[in-house]
Structures are given as structure tokens and as C-alpha cells.
XYZ file of C-alpha atoms in Angstrom:
107
model
C -125.024 0.401 27.017
C -125.428 -1.198 30.605
C -121.746 -2.231 30.882
C -119.231 0.394 31.577
C -115.704 -0.266 30.774
C -112.665 1.741 31.640
C -111.686 2.954 28.290
C -111.324 6.655 27.620
C -113.437 8.066 24.766
C -111.142 9.804 22.287
C -112.624 13.171 22.078
C -110.014 14.515 19.833
C -111.674 12.758 16.730
C -115.249 12.513 15.427
C -116.177 10.057 12.792
C -118.662 10.546 9.778
C -120.376 6.967 9.037
C -122.301 6.370 5.987
C -124.562 3.363 6.130
C -127.694 1.710 4.968
C -130.460 0.963 7.267
C -134.117 -0.714 6.979
C -136.928 1.553 6.045
C -140.612 1.121 6.865
C -143.984 2.723 6.085
C -147.644 2.120 6.921
C -150.851 2.712 5.318
C -152.321 1.208 2.192
C -150.348 1.400 -1.070
C -149.532 -0.333 -4.309
C -145.958 0.609 -4.342
C -143.842 -2.534 -4.580
C -140.472 -1.196 -4.580
C -137.711 -2.370 -2.135
C -135.891 0.510 -0.673
C -133.176 1.051 1.961
C -132.378 4.336 3.807
C -129.059 6.033 3.248
C -128.003 7.402 6.558
C -125.237 9.557 7.907
C -124.202 9.347 11.499
C -121.725 11.730 13.107
C -120.025 11.310 16.496
C -117.517 9.761 18.955
C -116.463 6.337 18.754
C -117.590 4.727 22.188
C -117.094 1.084 21.431
C -116.271 -1.111 18.541
C -115.898 -4.906 17.924
C -115.850 -7.255 14.839
C -119.421 -6.916 14.360
C -120.575 -3.283 15.249
C -119.466 0.134 16.048
C -121.274 2.427 18.842
C -121.227 6.240 17.863
C -122.362 8.805 20.687
C -123.278 12.345 19.445
C -122.676 13.685 23.105
C -120.173 13.195 25.755
C -119.777 14.848 29.094
C -116.866 13.582 31.365
C -117.257 9.654 31.203
C -120.770 9.639 30.219
C -122.274 9.448 26.571
C -125.743 10.143 25.144
C -127.652 9.547 21.710
C -125.754 6.352 21.128
C -126.147 4.429 17.832
C -124.838 0.925 17.594
C -124.534 0.138 13.784
C -123.793 -3.403 12.348
C -120.393 -3.154 10.303
C -121.894 -5.069 7.621
C -124.234 -2.168 6.997
C -121.527 0.523 6.758
C -120.539 1.896 3.401
C -117.853 4.316 4.642
C -116.210 5.796 7.508
C -113.931 9.164 7.734
C -112.240 10.155 10.958
C -112.073 13.925 11.612
C -109.581 15.572 13.902
C -111.233 18.276 15.743
C -108.002 20.044 16.283
C -107.263 20.336 12.629
C -110.597 21.830 11.890
C -109.602 24.569 14.463
C -106.395 25.072 12.836
C -107.560 25.276 9.302
C -110.371 27.967 10.239
C -112.976 25.688 8.604
C -116.641 26.811 8.605
C -117.253 24.510 11.694
C -114.487 26.475 13.685
C -116.917 29.009 15.410
C -119.044 25.924 16.778
C -116.109 24.144 18.203
C -114.529 24.876 21.524
C -110.993 23.842 22.532
C -110.721 21.779 25.728
C -109.266 24.903 27.388
C -112.073 27.105 26.399
C -114.543 24.579 27.559
C -112.781 24.219 30.845
C -112.497 28.052 31.466
C -116.249 28.418 30.453
C -117.306 26.067 33.658
């Protein structure tokens, strides 16, 4: 992403996006099947418009990394997950999630 806007990334939520992608292979083959790849992407929503959504797996301050730009017409489903609710519910992910306070105290 070359353009930086001043929109704050909402780090209270992550999204699980299930979508279809092109698939390729190489080498000699007599296989004539047409297949697409079922893909699952998880991350923070960095940007979104009518055509696409940009998801980042990593954020630090105002910077993001590992961004995936997914055309909306390829998306099959989206699920928004509140990170704070995961902490409250003592979900299996809880040991791997730091609160904002824990993160600030660690630094």
C-alpha cells in the first residue's frame, strides 16, 4: 500500500475471511479438471471499498505487514471476532492474546 490514510486500524477485532482463489500448477499432466483453491485469511481490516478488502496479519503502531487484498466477489463468508470477548470467555486462544495493557507493560 503506497498511500497512507489517517484512518485508525481497529485492533479490537480480527476477521476470518473464507474465499476462493485461482490455482496453478506446472509440469506435464493429463489432468483436465478445473479447480479453485479454498482459502482462509485471518487478520485486521486495513482498508475496504466496494470492490476489495485489505487484511493485514500484523500491525505495530500505525504500520501493517503481510497484507492480502481480496476482491469482494471472491469472498464466500466473513466473520468478525472481538478479541476482548475471546479473553473474557477463556477460549483456547486466550493464552496467546495479550491485552493492550499487557503489551504496553511488556515494552
